[in-house]
């Protein structure tokens, strides 16, 4: 496990520090314990909005468009294997909610995803079509009766499927920058590990790979250091610094289901947020505080339809 991002900020109340330490302890044991502990302490994570007048220093507001990549090739393999393993488990007489059923399906899924042919998996044909649909929805939001500002900067994970997604969504955008902070959780599986960086640089010459704004300690796509969900939640908090460093007011962030889930449920304080669907867009007014924390309010209304 990697705990490079597990620092509890100064000034955190004691009861919230205890929550963080409980989650860190659960994370060290594995995802199942982590989810159980998260549920047990959910009451401690009730969001209390911050009042700008109570904060020393400048409070910054940004409009941020969060995007999950479209369906990737490894997603197809994963779903097929899960269905096959589920049928096999049922044939063995295991109930769907039994430990045996879940263990069989999980092991079959992991075994399939260990295939090196899935390293840094690309979008499927369906995934490309999903992103094109998302592009049309975004254009409708920008050109609609209540116009959404055009994003003047795009931050994207260096994994191939997100680079493809950003390129389809913003084919001629002059300011697309790679940030390793936005990587998917490092599971150690090939699908979540970057291939040779030259592959991305050669395939996407309009994307800036040289000015990665990520902290120096964040080298997750190629690192041997695996993460659990709590690691990702702590890493996602680093997005506040990236947003503060850019002068752009409207920014698109192209990332992954796991990263976006932990970002939204953690640093953005949307504890009950549903997971992003493939190529789904969500728009937030993000408030950045001087202490490095952030808050977010949903900007989607009846005029802007972003979910599939």
Coordinates of C-alpha atoms in Angstrom, one line a residue:
X1 CA 0.0 0.0 0.0
X2 CA 1.1 3.6 -0.6
X3 CA 0.3 6.2 1.9
X4 CA 2.1 9.2 0.4
X5 CA -1.2 11.2 0.5
X6 CA -2.4 10.2 4.0
X7 CA -1.6 13.3 5.8
X8 CA -4.5 14.7 7.9
X9 CA -4.5 18.5 7.5
X10 CA -3.7 20.7 10.4
X11 CA -6.7 22.1 12.2
X12 CA -8.9 19.1 11.6
X13 CA -11.2 18.6 14.7
X14 CA -10.2 15.6 16.8
X15 CA -13.4 13.6 15.9
X16 CA -12.7 14.0 12.2
X17 CA -9.1 13.1 12.7
X18 CA -10.3 9.9 14.4
X19 CA -12.5 9.2 11.3
X20 CA -9.5 9.7 9.0
X21 CA -7.3 7.4 11.1
X22 CA -10.1 4.8 11.2
X23 CA -10.4 4.9 7.4
X24 CA -6.6 4.7 7.0
X25 CA -6.6 1.6 9.2
X26 CA -9.4 0.0 7.3
X27 CA -7.7 0.9 4.0
X28 CA -4.6 -1.0 5.1
X29 CA -6.7 -4.1 5.6
X30 CA -8.4 -4.0 2.2
X31 CA -11.4 -2.6 0.3
X32 CA -14.0 -4.7 2.0
X33 CA -13.0 -3.4 5.5
X34 CA -12.6 0.1 4.1
X35 CA -16.2 0.2 2.8
X36 CA -17.5 -1.2 6.1
X37 CA -15.7 1.3 8.1
X38 CA -16.7 4.1 5.7
X39 CA -20.4 3.2 6.3
X40 CA -19.9 3.0 10.0
X41 CA -18.5 6.5 10.3
X42 CA -20.6 8.1 7.6
X43 CA -22.4 10.2 10.2
X44 CA -19.1 11.9 11.0
X45 CA -18.8 13.0 7.4
X46 CA -21.9 15.1 7.3
X47 CA -21.0 18.2 5.3
X48 CA -21.2 21.6 7.0
X49 CA -20.9 24.4 4.4
X50 CA -18.1 26.8 5.1
X51 CA -18.7 30.5 5.3
X52 CA -16.4 32.6 3.2
X53 CA -16.4 35.4 5.7
X54 CA -14.8 33.1 8.3
X55 CA -11.9 32.2 6.1
X56 CA -8.7 34.3 6.1
X57 CA -7.3 34.9 2.6
X58 CA -8.8 34.8 -0.9
X59 CA -11.6 32.4 -1.7
X60 CA -11.6 31.4 -5.4
X61 CA -14.5 30.1 -7.5
X62 CA -14.0 27.9 -10.6
X63 CA -16.5 26.2 -12.9
X64 CA -15.3 22.6 -13.3
X65 CA -16.7 20.1 -15.8
X66 CA -15.8 16.6 -14.6
X67 CA -15.8 13.8 -17.2
X68 CA -15.4 10.1 -17.0
X69 CA -13.8 8.3 -20.0
X70 CA -16.0 6.2 -22.2
X71 CA -16.1 2.4 -22.1
X72 CA -12.7 0.9 -22.5
X73 CA -11.7 -2.5 -23.8
X74 CA -10.9 -3.9 -20.3
X75 CA -14.4 -2.9 -19.2
X76 CA -15.9 -5.3 -21.8
X77 CA -13.6 -8.1 -20.7
X78 CA -14.5 -7.4 -17.0
X79 CA -18.2 -7.5 -17.6
X80 CA -18.1 -10.7 -19.7
X81 CA -16.0 -12.5 -17.1
X82 CA -18.2 -11.4 -14.2
X83 CA -21.3 -12.7 -16.0
X84 CA -19.6 -16.0 -16.7
X85 CA -18.4 -16.3 -13.1
X86 CA -21.8 -15.4 -11.7
X87 CA -23.4 -18.2 -13.7
X88 CA -20.7 -20.7 -12.6
X89 CA -21.3 -19.6 -8.9
X90 CA -25.0 -20.0 -9.2
X91 CA -24.5 -23.5 -10.8
X92 CA -22.5 -24.4 -7.7
X93 CA -25.5 -23.5 -5.5
X94 CA -24.0 -20.2 -4.1
X95 CA -26.4 -17.4 -3.2
X96 CA -25.6 -14.1 -4.8
X97 CA -25.1 -12.4 -1.5
X98 CA -22.9 -15.2 -0.2
X99 CA -19.1 -14.9 0.5
X100 CA -18.4 -17.8 -1.8
X101 CA -20.3 -16.2 -4.7
X102 CA -18.5 -12.9 -4.3
X103 CA -15.1 -14.5 -3.9
X104 CA -15.5 -16.6 -7.0
X105 CA -16.6 -13.6 -9.1
X106 CA -13.9 -11.4 -7.7
X107 CA -11.1 -13.8 -8.4
X108 CA -12.3 -14.5 -12.0
X109 CA -12.5 -10.8 -12.6
X110 CA -9.0 -10.1 -11.3
X111 CA -7.5 -13.1 -13.2
X112 CA -8.9 -11.7 -16.5
X113 CA -7.7 -8.2 -15.8
X114 CA -4.1 -9.5 -15.1
X115 CA -3.8 -10.0 -18.9
X116 CA -0.9 -7.8 -20.1
X117 CA -2.8 -7.4 -23.4
X118 CA -5.0 -5.0 -21.4
X119 CA -2.2 -2.7 -20.3
X120 CA -3.3 0.9 -20.5
X121 CA -6.4 -0.2 -22.3
X122 CA -7.9 2.0 -25.1
X123 CA -11.5 3.0 -25.6
X124 CA -13.8 0.4 -27.2
X125 CA -15.8 1.4 -30.3
X126 CA -18.9 1.9 -28.0
X127 CA -16.7 4.0 -25.7
X128 CA -15.8 6.3 -28.6
X129 CA -19.5 6.6 -29.5
X130 CA -20.3 7.4 -25.9
X131 CA -17.7 10.2 -25.8
X132 CA -19.1 11.6 -29.1
X133 CA -22.5 11.7 -27.5
X134 CA -21.0 13.5 -24.5
X135 CA -19.4 16.0 -26.9
X136 CA -22.8 16.8 -28.3
X137 CA -24.3 17.3 -24.8
X138 CA -21.5 19.6 -23.9
X139 CA -21.9 21.6 -27.0
X140 CA -25.7 21.9 -26.2
X141 CA -24.8 23.2 -22.7
X142 CA -22.3 25.7 -24.1
X143 CA -24.7 26.9 -26.9
X144 CA -28.0 26.5 -25.0
X145 CA -30.4 29.1 -23.5
X146 CA -28.3 29.3 -20.4
X147 CA -24.8 29.1 -21.8
X148 CA -22.1 27.2 -19.9
X149 CA -18.7 28.9 -20.4
X150 CA -16.3 27.2 -22.8
X151 CA -13.5 25.5 -20.8
X152 CA -10.3 27.3 -21.4
X153 CA -8.2 24.6 -19.8
X154 CA -8.4 20.8 -19.8
X155 CA -6.7 18.6 -17.2
X156 CA -6.5 14.9 -18.1
X157 CA -5.2 11.6 -16.7
X158 CA -2.2 10.2 -18.7
X159 CA -3.9 6.8 -19.2
X160 CA -4.7 6.2 -22.8
X161 CA -8.5 5.9 -22.5
X162 CA -8.7 9.4 -20.9
X163 CA -6.3 10.9 -23.5
X164 CA -8.6 9.5 -26.2
X165 CA -11.7 10.9 -24.4
X166 CA -10.2 14.4 -24.0
X167 CA -9.1 14.4 -27.7
X168 CA -12.6 13.5 -28.9
X169 CA -14.3 16.0 -26.6
X170 CA -11.9 18.8 -27.3
X171 CA -10.3 18.0 -30.7
X172 CA -8.6 21.3 -31.3
X173 CA -8.3 22.7 -27.8
X174 CA -5.0 24.6 -27.3
X175 CA -4.6 23.9 -23.6
X176 CA -4.9 20.2 -22.7
X177 CA -2.4 19.3 -19.9
X178 CA -1.7 15.9 -18.4
X179 CA -1.8 15.5 -14.6
X180 CA -0.9 12.3 -12.8
X181 CA -3.1 13.3 -9.9
X182 CA -6.1 12.3 -12.1
X183 CA -4.9 8.7 -12.6
X184 CA -7.2 5.9 -11.8
X185 CA -6.6 4.0 -8.6
X186 CA -3.3 2.1 -8.9
X187 CA -4.6 -1.5 -8.4
X188 CA -1.4 -3.0 -9.8
X189 CA -3.4 -4.4 -12.7
X190 CA -2.2 -3.7 -16.3
X191 CA -5.3 -1.8 -17.3
X192 CA -4.6 0.9 -14.7
X193 CA -0.9 1.3 -15.5
X194 CA 0.5 3.6 -18.2
X195 CA 2.3 2.2 -21.2
X196 CA 5.3 3.9 -22.6
X197 CA 4.7 7.7 -22.3
X198 CA 5.9 8.1 -25.9
X199 CA 2.8 6.2 -27.0
X200 CA 0.6 9.0 -25.7
X201 CA 2.9 11.8 -26.8
X202 CA 3.0 10.5 -30.4
X203 CA -0.7 9.7 -30.5
X204 CA -1.8 13.1 -29.1
X205 CA 0.7 15.7 -30.2
X206 CA -1.7 18.5 -29.2
X207 CA -1.6 17.4 -25.5
X208 CA 1.0 18.9 -23.2
X209 CA 2.9 16.0 -21.5
X210 CA 5.8 18.2 -20.4
X211 CA 4.1 20.6 -17.9
X212 CA 2.5 18.1 -15.5
X213 CA 1.3 20.2 -12.6
X214 CA 1.1 17.3 -10.2
X215 CA 3.1 17.2 -6.9
X216 CA 6.5 15.6 -7.4
X217 CA 5.5 12.7 -5.1
X218 CA 2.7 11.7 -7.4
X219 CA 4.0 9.1 -9.8
X220 CA 1.2 6.6 -9.6
X221 CA 0.6 5.4 -13.2
X222 CA 4.0 3.7 -13.4
X223 CA 4.7 3.2 -9.7
X224 CA 4.8 -0.2 -8.0
X225 CA 3.0 1.4 -5.1
X226 CA -0.6 0.1 -5.1
X227 CA -3.5 2.1 -3.6
X228 CA -6.7 1.5 -1.8
X229 CA -9.8 3.7 -2.0
X230 CA -8.7 5.9 0.9
X231 CA -5.4 6.5 -0.7
X232 CA -7.2 7.7 -3.8
X233 CA -9.5 9.9 -1.7
X234 CA -6.5 11.6 -0.1
X235 CA -4.8 12.0 -3.5
X236 CA -7.9 13.6 -5.0
X237 CA -7.6 16.4 -2.5
X238 CA -4.5 17.5 -4.5
X239 CA -6.8 18.7 -7.2
X240 CA -7.5 21.8 -5.2
X241 CA -3.8 22.9 -5.7
X242 CA -4.0 22.2 -9.4
X243 CA -7.1 24.4 -9.8
X244 CA -5.6 27.2 -7.7
X245 CA -2.5 27.2 -9.9
X246 CA -4.3 27.8 -13.1
X247 CA -5.7 31.3 -14.0
X248 CA -8.5 29.7 -16.0
X249 CA -12.0 30.1 -14.6
X250 CA -13.7 27.2 -16.5
X251 CA -11.8 23.9 -16.5
X252 CA -12.6 20.4 -17.7
X253 CA -11.2 17.5 -15.8
X254 CA -11.1 14.1 -17.6
X255 CA -10.5 11.2 -15.3
X256 CA -11.8 7.8 -14.1
X257 CA -14.7 6.2 -12.1
X258 CA -12.6 5.4 -9.0
X259 CA -10.9 8.8 -8.8
X260 CA -14.0 10.8 -9.5
X261 CA -16.0 8.7 -6.9
X262 CA -13.5 9.4 -4.2
X263 CA -13.1 13.1 -5.1
X264 CA -16.8 13.7 -5.1
X265 CA -17.6 11.7 -1.9
X266 CA -14.5 13.1 -0.1
X267 CA -13.0 16.5 -0.8
X268 CA -16.1 17.8 -2.6
X269 CA -18.4 16.7 0.3
X270 CA -21.0 14.9 -1.8
X271 CA -21.1 11.7 0.4
X272 CA -24.0 10.1 -1.4
X273 CA -22.9 10.8 -5.0
X274 CA -23.5 8.0 -7.5
X275 CA -20.6 6.6 -9.5
X276 CA -20.0 8.2 -12.9
X277 CA -21.3 6.3 -15.9
X278 CA -19.0 6.0 -19.0
X279 CA -18.6 9.4 -20.6
X280 CA -20.8 11.1 -18.1
X281 CA -20.4 14.9 -17.5
X282 CA -21.0 16.7 -14.2
X283 CA -20.6 20.5 -13.7
X284 CA -19.8 22.1 -10.4
X285 CA -19.1 25.5 -9.0
X286 CA -15.9 24.6 -7.0
X287 CA -14.9 26.9 -4.1
X288 CA -11.2 26.8 -3.3
X289 CA -10.1 27.9 0.2
X290 CA -6.7 29.3 1.2
X291 CA -6.0 26.3 3.4
X292 CA -6.1 24.0 0.4
X293 CA -9.6 22.5 1.0
X294 CA -12.5 22.9 -1.4
X295 CA -16.2 22.7 -1.6
X296 CA -18.6 22.2 -4.6
X297 CA -22.2 23.0 -5.5
X298 CA -23.9 21.2 -8.5
X299 CA -24.6 23.6 -11.4
X300 CA -26.8 21.1 -13.3
X301 CA -30.4 22.1 -13.6
X302 CA -33.3 21.4 -16.0
X303 CA -31.5 23.4 -18.7
X304 CA -28.3 21.3 -18.6
X305 CA -28.8 17.6 -19.1
X306 CA -25.5 15.9 -18.4
X307 CA -26.2 12.3 -17.4
X308 CA -26.9 9.5 -19.8

